[in-house]
Short mmCIF file of C-alpha atoms and ligand atoms in Angstrom, two decimals:
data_model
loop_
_atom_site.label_atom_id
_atom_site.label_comp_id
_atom_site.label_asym_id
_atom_site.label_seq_id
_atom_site.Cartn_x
_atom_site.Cartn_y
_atom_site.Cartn_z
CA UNK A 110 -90.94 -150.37 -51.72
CA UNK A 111 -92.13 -153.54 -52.47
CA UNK A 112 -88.25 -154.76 -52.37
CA UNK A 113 -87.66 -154.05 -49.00
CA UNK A 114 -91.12 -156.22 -47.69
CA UNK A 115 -90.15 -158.66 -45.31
CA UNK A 116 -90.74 -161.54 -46.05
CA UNK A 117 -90.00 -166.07 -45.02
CA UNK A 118 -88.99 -168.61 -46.77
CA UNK A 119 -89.28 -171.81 -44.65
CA UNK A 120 -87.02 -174.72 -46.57
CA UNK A 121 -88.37 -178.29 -46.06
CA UNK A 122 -85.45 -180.98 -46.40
CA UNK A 123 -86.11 -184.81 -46.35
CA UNK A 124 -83.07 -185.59 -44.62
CA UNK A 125 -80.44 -182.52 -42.96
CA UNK A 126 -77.68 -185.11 -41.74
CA UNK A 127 -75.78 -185.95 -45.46
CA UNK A 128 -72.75 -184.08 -46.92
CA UNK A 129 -74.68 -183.20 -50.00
CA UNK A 130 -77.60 -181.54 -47.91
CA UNK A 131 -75.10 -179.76 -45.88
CA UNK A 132 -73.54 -178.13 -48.52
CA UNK A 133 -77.28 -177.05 -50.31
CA UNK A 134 -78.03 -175.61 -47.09
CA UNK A 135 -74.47 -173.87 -46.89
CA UNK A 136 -75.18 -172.20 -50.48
CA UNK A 137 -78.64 -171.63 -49.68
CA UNK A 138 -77.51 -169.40 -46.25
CA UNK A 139 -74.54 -167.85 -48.43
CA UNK A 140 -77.13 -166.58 -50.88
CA UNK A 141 -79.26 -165.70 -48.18
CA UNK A 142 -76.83 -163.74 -46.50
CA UNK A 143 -77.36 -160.92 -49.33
CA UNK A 144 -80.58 -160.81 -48.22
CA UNK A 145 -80.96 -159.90 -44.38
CA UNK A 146 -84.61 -158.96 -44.33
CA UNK A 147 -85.67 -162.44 -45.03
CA UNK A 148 -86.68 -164.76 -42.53
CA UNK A 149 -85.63 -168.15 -43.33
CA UNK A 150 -87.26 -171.27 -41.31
CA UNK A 151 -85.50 -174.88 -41.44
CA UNK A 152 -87.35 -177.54 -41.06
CA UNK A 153 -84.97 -181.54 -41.03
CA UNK A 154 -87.49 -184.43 -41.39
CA UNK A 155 -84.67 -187.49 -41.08
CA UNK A 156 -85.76 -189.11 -43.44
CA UNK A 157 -89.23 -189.64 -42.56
CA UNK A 158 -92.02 -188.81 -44.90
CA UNK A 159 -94.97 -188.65 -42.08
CA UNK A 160 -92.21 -186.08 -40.43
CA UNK A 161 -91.89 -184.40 -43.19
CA UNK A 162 -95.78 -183.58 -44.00
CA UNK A 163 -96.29 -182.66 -40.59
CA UNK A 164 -93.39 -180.17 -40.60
CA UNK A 165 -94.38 -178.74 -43.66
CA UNK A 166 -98.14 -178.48 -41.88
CA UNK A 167 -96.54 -176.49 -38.98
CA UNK A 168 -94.71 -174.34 -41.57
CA UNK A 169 -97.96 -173.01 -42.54
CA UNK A 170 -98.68 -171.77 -39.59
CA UNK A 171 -95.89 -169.66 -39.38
CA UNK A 172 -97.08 -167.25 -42.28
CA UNK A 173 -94.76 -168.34 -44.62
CA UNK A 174 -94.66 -166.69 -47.97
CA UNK A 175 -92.40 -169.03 -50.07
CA UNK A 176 -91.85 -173.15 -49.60
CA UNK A 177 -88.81 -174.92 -50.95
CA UNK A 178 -89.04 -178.61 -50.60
CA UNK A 179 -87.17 -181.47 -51.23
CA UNK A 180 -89.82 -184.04 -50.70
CA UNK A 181 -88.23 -187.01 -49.44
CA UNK A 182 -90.78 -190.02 -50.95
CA UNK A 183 -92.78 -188.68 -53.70
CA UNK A 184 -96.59 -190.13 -53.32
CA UNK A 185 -96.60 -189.53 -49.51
CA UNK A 186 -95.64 -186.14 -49.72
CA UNK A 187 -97.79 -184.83 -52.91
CA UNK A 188 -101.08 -183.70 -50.94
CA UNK A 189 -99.32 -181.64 -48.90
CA UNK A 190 -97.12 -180.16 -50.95
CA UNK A 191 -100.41 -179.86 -53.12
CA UNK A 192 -101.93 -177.91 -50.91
CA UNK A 193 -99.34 -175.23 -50.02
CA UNK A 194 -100.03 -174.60 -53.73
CA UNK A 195 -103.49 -174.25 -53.58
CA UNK A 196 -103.48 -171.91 -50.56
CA UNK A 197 -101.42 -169.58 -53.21
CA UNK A 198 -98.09 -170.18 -51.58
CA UNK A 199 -95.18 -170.19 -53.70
CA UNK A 200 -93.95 -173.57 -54.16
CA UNK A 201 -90.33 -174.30 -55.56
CA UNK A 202 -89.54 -178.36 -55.80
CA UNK A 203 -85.73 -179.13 -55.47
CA UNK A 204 -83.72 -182.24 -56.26
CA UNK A 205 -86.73 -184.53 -55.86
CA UNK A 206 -90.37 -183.69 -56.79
CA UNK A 207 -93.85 -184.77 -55.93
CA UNK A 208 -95.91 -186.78 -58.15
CA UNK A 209 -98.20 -183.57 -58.92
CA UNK A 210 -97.55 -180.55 -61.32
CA UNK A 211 -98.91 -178.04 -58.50
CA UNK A 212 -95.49 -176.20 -57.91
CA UNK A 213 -93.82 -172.88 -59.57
CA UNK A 214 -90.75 -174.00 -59.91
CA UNK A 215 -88.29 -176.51 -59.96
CA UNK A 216 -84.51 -176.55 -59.24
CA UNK A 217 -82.04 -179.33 -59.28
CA UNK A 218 -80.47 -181.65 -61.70
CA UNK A 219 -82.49 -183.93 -64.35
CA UNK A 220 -82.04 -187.05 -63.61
CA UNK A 221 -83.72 -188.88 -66.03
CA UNK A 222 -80.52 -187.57 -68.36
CA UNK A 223 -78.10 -188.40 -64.97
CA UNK A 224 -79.26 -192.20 -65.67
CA UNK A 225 -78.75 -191.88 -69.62
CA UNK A 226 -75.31 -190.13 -69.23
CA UNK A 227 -74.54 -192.92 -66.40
CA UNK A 228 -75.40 -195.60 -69.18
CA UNK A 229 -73.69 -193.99 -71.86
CA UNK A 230 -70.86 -193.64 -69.95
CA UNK A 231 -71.15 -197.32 -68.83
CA UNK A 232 -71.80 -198.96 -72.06
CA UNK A 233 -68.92 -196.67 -73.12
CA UNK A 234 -66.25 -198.19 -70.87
CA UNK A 235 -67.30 -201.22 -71.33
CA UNK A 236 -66.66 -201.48 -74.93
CA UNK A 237 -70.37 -201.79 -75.50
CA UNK A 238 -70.57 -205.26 -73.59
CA UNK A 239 -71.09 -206.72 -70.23
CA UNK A 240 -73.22 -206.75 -67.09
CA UNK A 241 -73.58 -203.89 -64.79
CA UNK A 242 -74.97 -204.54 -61.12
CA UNK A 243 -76.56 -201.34 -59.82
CA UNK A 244 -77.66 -199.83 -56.18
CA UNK A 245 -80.92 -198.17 -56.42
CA UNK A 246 -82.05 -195.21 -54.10
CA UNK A 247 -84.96 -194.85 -51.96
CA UNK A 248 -88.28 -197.13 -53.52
CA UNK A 249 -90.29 -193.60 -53.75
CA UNK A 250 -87.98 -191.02 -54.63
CA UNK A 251 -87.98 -189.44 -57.62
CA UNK A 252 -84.71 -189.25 -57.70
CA UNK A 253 -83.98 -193.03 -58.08
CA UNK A 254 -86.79 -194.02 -60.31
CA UNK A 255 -85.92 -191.12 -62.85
CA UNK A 256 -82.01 -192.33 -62.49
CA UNK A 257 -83.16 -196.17 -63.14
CA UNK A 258 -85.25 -195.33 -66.43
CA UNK A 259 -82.78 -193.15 -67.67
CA UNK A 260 -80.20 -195.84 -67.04
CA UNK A 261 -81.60 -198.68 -68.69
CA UNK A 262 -83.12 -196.34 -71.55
CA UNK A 263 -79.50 -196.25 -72.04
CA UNK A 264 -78.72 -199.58 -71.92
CA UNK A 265 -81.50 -200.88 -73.79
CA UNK A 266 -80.45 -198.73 -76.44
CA UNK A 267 -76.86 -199.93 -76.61
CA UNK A 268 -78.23 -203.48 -77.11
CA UNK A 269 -75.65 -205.67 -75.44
CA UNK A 270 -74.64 -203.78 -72.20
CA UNK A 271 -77.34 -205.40 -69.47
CA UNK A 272 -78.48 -205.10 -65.78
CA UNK A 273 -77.29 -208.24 -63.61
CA UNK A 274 -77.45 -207.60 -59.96
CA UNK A 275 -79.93 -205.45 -58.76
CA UNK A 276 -80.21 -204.28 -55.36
CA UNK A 277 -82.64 -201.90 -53.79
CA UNK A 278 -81.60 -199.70 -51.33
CA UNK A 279 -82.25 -196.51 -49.47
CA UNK A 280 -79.69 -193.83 -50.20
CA UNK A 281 -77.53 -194.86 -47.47
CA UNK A 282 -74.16 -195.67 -47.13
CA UNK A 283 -74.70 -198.07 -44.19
CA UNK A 284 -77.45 -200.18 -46.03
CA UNK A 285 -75.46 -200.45 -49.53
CA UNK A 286 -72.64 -201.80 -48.12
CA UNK A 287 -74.93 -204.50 -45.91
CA UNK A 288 -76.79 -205.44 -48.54
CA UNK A 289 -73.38 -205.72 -50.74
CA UNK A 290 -72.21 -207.92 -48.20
CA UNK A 291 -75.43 -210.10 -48.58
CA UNK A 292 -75.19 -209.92 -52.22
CA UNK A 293 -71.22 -210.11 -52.46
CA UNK A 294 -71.15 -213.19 -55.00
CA UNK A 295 -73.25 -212.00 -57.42
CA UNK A 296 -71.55 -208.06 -57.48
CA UNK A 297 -68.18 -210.20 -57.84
CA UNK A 298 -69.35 -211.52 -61.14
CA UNK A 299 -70.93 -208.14 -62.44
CA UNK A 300 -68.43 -206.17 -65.01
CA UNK A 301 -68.80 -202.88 -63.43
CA UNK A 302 -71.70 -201.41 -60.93
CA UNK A 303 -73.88 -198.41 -60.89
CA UNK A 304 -74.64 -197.29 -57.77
CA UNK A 305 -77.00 -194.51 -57.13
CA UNK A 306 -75.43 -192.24 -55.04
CA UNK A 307 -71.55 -191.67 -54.03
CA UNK A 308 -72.35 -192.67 -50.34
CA UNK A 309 -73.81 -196.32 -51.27
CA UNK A 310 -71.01 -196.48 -53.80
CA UNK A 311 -68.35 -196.06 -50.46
CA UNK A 312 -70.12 -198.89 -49.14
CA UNK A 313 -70.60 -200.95 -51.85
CA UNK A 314 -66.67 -201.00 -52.40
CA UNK A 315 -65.78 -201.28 -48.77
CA UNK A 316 -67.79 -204.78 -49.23
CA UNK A 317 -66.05 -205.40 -52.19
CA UNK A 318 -62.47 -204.93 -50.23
CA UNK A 319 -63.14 -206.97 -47.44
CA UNK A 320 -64.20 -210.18 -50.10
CA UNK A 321 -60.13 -209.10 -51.38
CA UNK A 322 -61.54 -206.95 -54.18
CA UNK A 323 -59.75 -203.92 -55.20
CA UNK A 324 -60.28 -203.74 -58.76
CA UNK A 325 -64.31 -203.64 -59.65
CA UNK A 326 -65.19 -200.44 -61.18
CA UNK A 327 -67.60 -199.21 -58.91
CA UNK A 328 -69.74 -195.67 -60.59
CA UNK A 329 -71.19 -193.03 -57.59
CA UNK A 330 -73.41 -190.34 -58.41
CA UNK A 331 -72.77 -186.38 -56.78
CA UNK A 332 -69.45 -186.61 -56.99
CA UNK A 333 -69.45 -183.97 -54.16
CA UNK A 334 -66.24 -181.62 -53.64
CA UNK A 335 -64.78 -182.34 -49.82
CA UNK A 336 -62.49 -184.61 -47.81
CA UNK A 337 -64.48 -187.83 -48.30
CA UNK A 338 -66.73 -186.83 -51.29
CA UNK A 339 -67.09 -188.33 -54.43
CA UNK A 340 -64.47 -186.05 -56.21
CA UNK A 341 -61.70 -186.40 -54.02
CA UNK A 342 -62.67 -189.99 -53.90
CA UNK A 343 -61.84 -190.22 -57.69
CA UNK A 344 -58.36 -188.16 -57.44
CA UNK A 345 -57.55 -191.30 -55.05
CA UNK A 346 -58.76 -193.69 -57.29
CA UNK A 347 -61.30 -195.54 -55.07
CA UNK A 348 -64.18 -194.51 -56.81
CA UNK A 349 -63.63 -195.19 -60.86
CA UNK A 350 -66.46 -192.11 -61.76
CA UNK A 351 -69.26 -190.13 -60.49
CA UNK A 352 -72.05 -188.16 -62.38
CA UNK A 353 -72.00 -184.39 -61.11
CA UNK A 354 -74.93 -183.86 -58.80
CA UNK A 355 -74.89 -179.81 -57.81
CA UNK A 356 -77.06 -179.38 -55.02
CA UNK A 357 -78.84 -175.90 -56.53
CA UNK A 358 -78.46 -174.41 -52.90
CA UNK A 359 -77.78 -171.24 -54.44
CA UNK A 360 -80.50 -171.16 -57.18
CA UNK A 361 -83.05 -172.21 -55.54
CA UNK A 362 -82.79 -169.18 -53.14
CA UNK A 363 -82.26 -167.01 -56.29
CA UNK A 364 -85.46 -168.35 -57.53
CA UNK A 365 -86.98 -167.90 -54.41
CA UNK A 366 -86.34 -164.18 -54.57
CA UNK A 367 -87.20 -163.70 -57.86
CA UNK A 368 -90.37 -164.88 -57.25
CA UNK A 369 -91.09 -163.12 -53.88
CA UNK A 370 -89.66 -159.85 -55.97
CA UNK A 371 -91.76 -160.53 -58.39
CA UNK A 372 -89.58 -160.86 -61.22
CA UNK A 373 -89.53 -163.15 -64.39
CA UNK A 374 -88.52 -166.99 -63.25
CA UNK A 375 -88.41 -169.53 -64.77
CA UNK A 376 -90.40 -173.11 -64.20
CA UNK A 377 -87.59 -175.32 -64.57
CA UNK A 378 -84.40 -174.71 -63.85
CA UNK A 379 -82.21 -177.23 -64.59
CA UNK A 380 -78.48 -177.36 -63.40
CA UNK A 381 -75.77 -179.14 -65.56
CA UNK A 382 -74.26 -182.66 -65.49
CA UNK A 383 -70.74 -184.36 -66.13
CA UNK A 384 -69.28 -187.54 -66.15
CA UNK A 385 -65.99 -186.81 -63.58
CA UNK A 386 -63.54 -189.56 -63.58
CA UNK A 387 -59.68 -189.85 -63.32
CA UNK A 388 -59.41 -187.91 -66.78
CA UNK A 389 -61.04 -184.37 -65.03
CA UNK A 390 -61.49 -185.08 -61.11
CA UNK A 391 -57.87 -183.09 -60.90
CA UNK A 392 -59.38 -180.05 -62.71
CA UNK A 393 -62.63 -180.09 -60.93
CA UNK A 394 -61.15 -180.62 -57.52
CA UNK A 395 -58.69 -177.16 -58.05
CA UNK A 396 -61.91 -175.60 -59.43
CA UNK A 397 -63.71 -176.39 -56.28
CA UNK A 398 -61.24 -175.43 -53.89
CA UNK A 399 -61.04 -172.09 -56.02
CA UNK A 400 -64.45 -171.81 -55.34
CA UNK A 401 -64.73 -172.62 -51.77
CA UNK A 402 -61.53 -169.53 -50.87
CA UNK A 403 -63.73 -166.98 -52.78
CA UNK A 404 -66.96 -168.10 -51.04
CA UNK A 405 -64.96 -167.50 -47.59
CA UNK A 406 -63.70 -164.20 -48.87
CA UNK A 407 -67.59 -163.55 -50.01
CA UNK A 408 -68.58 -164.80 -46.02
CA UNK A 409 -66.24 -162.40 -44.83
CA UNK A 410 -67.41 -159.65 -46.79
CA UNK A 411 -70.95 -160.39 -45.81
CA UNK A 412 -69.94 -159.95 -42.00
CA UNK A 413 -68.25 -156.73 -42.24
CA UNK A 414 -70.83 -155.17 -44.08
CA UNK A 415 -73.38 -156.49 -41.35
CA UNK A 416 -70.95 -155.21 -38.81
CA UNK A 417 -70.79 -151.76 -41.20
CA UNK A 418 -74.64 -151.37 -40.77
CA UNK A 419 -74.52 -151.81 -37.34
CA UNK A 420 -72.39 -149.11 -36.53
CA UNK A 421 -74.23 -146.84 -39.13
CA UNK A 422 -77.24 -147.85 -37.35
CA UNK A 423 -75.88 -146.85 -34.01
CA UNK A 424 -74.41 -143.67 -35.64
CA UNK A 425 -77.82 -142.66 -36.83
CA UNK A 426 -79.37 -142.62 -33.18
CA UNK A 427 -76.63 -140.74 -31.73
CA UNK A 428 -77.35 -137.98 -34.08
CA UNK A 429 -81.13 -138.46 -33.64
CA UNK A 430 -80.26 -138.00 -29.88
CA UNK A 431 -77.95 -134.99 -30.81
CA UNK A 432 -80.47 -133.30 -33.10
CA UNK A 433 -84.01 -133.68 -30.83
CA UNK A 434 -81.86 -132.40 -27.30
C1 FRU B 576 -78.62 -187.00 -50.55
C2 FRU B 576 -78.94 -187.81 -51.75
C3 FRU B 576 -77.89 -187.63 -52.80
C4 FRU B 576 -78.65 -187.99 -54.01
C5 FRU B 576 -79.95 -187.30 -53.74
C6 FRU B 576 -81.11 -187.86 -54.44
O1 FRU B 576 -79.59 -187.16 -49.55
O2 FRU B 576 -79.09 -189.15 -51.40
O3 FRU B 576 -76.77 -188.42 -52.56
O4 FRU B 576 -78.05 -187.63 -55.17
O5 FRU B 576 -80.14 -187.37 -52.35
O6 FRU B 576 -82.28 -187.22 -54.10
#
């Protein structure tokens, strides 16, 4: 039956070597693991959009029947991506997009409302005045510029709250925290500060400590469950809030199938956001680690039923053997 077809999904990421992208991948294999007939190809560009079209060129050559992409820099990426689409390959976009409509689907988080809530949540805390330095992502990615709008749509809105500081960056711990250094006066003076991502939030407030301070409200996005993730970061108190990021490892496979199956799917799938601060970090952190015992129990699972077929399988040709001599 058409179920049973084999078929490949080859997964594009902009950049493999992040917590956040490790755990999409994780929940994309778990999800996968349901699904043993399908051949799934990896492809890590690092971070390099030139890398990344010419991976996703070689993936066509492979006979792939389904791309998901997470393009890392929008323009640069859209003819390819583009053209998967017009060869009638099944496109789904994930966490960042192209600049181009040409896809079937998209999964992830929208973060045009992530910058709103961020705002909100900011003008909130801040009693409706003040100055808020923020830590942009990546120039190109879609991502950052739909989290800035959305941010100062907010702000503009609220009429008082306002953006002081603002530093472009790239995503990356390592960067945010040089550039804070380089910047450190002007953060000092800023009420609270928005930065893009949990990781340049770490190093944004690691340059804070070593000026002697402790106390600036510094605001991540992801808020990632883990040892050294935004949530647990919160619980300690080091990071004052995070907007919840989920990676859509899961869904995006689910949509994949769906669409391979050729079942009803939808265009745009768009996973939930929070605000998680001290008030509900707790709660989400026991959630998580819920979470994370039942997904082992599901891995095991997963293994003894492939170790189950195997000995089915080996069951079968003994009796083929038994029944032809
Ligand atoms: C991970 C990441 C996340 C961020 C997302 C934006 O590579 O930087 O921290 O939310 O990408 O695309």
């Amino acid at each position: 039956s058409e179920n049973n077809k084999q078929f490949t999904i080859a997964f594009s990421q902009c950049i493999g070597d992040d917590a956040w992208r490790e755990t999409m991948l994780d929940e994309m294999k778990r999800e996968l693991s349901f699904y043993p007939d399908i051949e799934f190809i990896y492809r890590d560009a690092g971070g390099d959009n030139q890398m990344q079209a010419q991976q996703i060129k070689e993936l066509l050559e492979h006979d792939i029947d389904l791309l998901i992409v997470s393009p890392n820099e929008a323009e640069p990426l859209t003819p390819i991506v583009d053209s998967v689409f017009q060869k009638n390959i099944p496109v789904i976009v994930t966490d960042r997009k192209t600049s181009s409509s040409l896809y079937n689907a998209y999964v992830g988080a929208d973060n045009l409302a992530i910058g709103k809530l961020a705002g909100q949540f900011i003008v909130h805390t801040l009693n409706g005045k003040g100055e808020v330095g923020i830590v942009t992502g990546l120039k190109g990615t879609s991502a950052s510029i739909e989290r800035r709008k959305g941010l100062l749509d907010a702000l503009d809105s609220s009429g008082i709250v306002r953006v002081g500081v603002e530093i472009q960056s790239d995503w990356e711990r390592q960067t945010a925290y040089t550039q804070a250094k380089e910047h450190i006066e002007q953060l000092l003076e800023q009420d609270i500060i928005l930065a893009f991502n949990d990781q340049m939030a770490f190093g944004v407030t690691q340059a804070l400590q070593e000026a002697g301070e402790y106390n600036k409200r510094v605001i991540g996005i992801d808020a990632l469950p883990g040892e050294g993730n935004g949530l647990s970061e919160i619980v300690k108190g080091t990071l004052f809030a995070s907007m919840l990021y989920p990676t859509g490892g899961t869904e995006a496979i689910r949509t994949a199938m769906a669409i391979l199956q050729r079942k009803p799917y939808k265009r745009d799938n768009i996973l939930g956001t929070v605000v998680i601060n001290q008030d509900n970090a707790g709660l989400m952190m026991l959630q998580s680690n819920k979470i994370q015992e039942q997904q082992k129990d599901i891995d095991k699972r997963q293994e003894l039923i492939v170790e189950q077929n195997k000995i089915y399988r080996n069951q079968q040709t003994t009796l083929n053997v038994l029944i032809t001599s």
